[in-house]
Short mmCIF file of C-alpha atoms in Angstrom, two decimals:
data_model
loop_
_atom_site.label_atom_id
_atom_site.label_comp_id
_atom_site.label_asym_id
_atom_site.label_seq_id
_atom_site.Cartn_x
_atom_site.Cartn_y
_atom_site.Cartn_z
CA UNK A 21 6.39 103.54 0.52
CA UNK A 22 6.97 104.19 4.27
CA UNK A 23 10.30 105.57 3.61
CA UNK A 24 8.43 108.48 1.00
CA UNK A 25 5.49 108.65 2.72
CA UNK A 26 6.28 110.60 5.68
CA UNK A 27 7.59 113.86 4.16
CA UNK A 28 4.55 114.66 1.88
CA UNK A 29 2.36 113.15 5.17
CA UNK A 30 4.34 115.92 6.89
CA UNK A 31 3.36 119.07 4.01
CA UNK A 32 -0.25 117.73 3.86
CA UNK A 33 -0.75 117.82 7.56
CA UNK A 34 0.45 121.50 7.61
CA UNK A 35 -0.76 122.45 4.72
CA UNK A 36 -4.29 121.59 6.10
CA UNK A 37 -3.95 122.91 9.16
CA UNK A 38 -3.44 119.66 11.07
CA UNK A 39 -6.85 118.44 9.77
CA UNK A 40 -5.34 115.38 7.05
CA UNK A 41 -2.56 113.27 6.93
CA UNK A 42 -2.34 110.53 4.01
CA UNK A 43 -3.19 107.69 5.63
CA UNK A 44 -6.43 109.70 6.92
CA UNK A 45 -7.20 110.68 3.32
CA UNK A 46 -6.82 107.89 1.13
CA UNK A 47 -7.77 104.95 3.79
CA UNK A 48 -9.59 106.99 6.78
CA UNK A 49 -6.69 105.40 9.59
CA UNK A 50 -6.62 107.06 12.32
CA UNK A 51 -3.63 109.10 12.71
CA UNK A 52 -2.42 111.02 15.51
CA UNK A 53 0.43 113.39 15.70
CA UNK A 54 2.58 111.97 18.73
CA UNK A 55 4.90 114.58 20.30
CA UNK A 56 8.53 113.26 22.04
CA UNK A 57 11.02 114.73 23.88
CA UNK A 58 14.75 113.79 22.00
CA UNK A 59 16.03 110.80 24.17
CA UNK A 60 19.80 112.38 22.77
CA UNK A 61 18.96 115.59 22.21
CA UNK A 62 16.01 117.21 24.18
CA UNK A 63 14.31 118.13 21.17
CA UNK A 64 10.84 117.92 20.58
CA UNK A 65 9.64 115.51 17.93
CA UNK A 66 6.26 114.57 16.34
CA UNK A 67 5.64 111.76 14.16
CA UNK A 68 2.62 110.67 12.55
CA UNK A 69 0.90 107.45 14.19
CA UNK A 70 -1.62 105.34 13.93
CA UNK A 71 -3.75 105.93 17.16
CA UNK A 72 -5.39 102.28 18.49
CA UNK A 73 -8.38 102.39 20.62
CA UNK A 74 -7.71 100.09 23.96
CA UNK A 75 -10.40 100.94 26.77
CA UNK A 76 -10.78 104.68 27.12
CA UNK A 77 -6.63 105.04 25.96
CA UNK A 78 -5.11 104.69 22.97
CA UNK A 79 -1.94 102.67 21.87
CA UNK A 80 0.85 103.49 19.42
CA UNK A 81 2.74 100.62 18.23
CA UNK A 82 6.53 100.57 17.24
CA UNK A 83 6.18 98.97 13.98
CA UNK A 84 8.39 100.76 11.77
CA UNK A 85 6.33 99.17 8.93
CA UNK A 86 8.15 95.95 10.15
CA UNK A 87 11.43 97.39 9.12
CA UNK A 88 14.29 96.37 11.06
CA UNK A 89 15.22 99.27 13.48
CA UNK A 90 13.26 100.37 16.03
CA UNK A 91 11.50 103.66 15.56
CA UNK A 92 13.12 106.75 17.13
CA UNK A 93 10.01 107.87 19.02
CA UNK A 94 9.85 104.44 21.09
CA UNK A 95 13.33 105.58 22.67
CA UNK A 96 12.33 109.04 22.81
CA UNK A 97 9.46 107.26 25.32
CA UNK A 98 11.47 104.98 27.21
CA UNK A 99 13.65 108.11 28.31
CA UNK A 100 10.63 110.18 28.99
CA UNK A 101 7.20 108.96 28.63
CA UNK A 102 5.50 112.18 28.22
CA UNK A 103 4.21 113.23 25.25
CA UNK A 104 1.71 115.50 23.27
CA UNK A 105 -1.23 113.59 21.50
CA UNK A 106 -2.58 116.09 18.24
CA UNK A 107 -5.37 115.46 15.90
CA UNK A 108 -6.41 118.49 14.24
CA UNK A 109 -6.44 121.37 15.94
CA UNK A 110 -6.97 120.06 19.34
CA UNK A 111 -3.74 118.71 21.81
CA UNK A 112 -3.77 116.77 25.05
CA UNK A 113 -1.00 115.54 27.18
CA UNK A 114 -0.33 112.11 27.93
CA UNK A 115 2.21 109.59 29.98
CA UNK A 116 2.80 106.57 28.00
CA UNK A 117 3.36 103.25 29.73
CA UNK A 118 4.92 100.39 27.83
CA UNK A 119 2.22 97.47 27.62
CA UNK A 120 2.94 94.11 28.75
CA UNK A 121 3.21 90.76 26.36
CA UNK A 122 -0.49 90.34 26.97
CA UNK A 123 -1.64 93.70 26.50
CA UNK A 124 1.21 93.92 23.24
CA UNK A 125 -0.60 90.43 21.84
CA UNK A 126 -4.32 92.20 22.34
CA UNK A 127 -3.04 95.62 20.58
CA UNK A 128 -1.76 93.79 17.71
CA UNK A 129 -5.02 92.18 17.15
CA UNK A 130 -7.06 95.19 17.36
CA UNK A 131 -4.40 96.86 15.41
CA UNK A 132 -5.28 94.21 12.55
CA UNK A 133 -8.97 95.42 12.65
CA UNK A 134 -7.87 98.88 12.10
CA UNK A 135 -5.23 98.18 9.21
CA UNK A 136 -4.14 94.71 8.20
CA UNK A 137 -0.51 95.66 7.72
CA UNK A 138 0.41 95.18 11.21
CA UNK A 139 0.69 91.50 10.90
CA UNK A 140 2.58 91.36 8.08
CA UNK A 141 4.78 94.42 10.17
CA UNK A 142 5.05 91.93 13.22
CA UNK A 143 6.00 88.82 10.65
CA UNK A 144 8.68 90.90 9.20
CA UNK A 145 10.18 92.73 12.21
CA UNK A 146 10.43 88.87 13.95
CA UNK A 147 14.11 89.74 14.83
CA UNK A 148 13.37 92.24 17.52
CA UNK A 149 10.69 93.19 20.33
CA UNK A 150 8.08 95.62 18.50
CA UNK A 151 7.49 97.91 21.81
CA UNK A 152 3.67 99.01 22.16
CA UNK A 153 2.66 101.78 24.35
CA UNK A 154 -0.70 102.68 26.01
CA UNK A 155 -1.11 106.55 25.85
CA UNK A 156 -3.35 107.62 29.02
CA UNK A 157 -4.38 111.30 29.67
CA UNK A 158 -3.43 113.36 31.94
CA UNK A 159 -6.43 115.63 32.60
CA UNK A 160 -8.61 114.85 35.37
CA UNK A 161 -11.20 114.49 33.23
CA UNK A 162 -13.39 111.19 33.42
CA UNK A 163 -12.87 111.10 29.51
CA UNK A 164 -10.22 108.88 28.17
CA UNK A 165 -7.25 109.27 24.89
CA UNK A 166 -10.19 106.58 23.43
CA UNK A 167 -12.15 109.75 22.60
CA UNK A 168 -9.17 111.23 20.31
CA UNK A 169 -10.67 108.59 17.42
CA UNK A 170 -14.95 109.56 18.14
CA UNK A 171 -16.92 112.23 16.59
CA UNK A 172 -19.50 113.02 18.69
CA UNK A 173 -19.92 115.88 20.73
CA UNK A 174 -17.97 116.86 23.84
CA UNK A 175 -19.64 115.92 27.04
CA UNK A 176 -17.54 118.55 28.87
CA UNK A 177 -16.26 122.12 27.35
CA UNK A 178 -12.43 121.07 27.60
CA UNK A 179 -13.55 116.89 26.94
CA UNK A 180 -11.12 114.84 24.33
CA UNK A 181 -14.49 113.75 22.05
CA UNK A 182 -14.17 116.81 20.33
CA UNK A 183 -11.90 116.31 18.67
CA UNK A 184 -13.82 114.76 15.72
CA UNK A 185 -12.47 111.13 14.38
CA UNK A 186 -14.94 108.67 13.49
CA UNK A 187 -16.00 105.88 15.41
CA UNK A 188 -13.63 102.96 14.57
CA UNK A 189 -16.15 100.56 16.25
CA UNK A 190 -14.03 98.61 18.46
CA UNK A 191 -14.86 97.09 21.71
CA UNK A 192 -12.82 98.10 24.77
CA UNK A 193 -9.96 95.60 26.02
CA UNK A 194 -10.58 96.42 29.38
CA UNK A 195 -6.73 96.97 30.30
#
């Protein structure tokens, strides 16, 4: 499945106008669109990725759906850790920072709330380091990447919240 999944994920999203990726459709996850610079070659990349609320940031997790190589995008971050966050038809840029064991073990378990594949992901990738990253913003703004997964209005004319995800009722971490 993840191996099919991402080029009809890829037609849907476009063909919607950024508005619906598979996941989004059939189980309401949260998906993000997570732009890279090409650690090898410079390019830009997006991927599709499951966006984890963690304070007023969000977290991407280099899962791989527990397949045995890392994920392309978590080099692409460790060379440059800027990056474009997209859902819908709204962007915002972001530095990613890698999180620590603690922070990685917390993710994980909100991850779990979100979709209950990432265990089984962690249980199957056991042979190597699944690298987690906590997206933060960098606009001024006193609104966090947190407000990529809300729907409620935008508390200031360029604010993340509107964006338009629903509320995935999590509790902060506090990171």
């Amino acid at each position: 499945f993840s191996r099919t999944l991402y080029q009809p994920d890829k037609v849907l999203f476009k063909a919607t106008g950024g508005r619906l990726t598979i996941p989004t459709l059939v189980a309401g996850l949260p998906v993000i669109m997570v732009t890279t610079t090409g650690a090898k070659t410079g390019k830009r990349r997006t991927m599709p990725l499951l966006g984890i609320p963690v304070g007023e940031d969000l977290a991407v997790i280099g899962s791989n759906y527990g397949q045995k190589n890392t994920p392309s995008w978590v080099y692409n971050l460790e060379a440059d850790p800027s990056a474009t966050i997209g859902y819908r038809d709204c962007t915002v840029e972001v530095v990613a920072r890698r999180a620590d064991e603690t922070e990685t073990d917390q993710i994980f378990d909100l991850a779990s709330t979100v979709y209950s594949g990432y265990a089984k992901y962690r249980k199957r990738a056991e042979h190597r380091v699944i690298q987690v990253f906590v997206l933060k913003t960098l606009s001024l703004l006193p609104l966090g990447l947190q407000a990529l997964c809300f729907k409620r209005p935008s508390l200031h004319p360029l604010g993340l919240q509107a964006l338009g995800l629903q509320p995935l009722g999590l509790q902060p971490l506090g990171l």
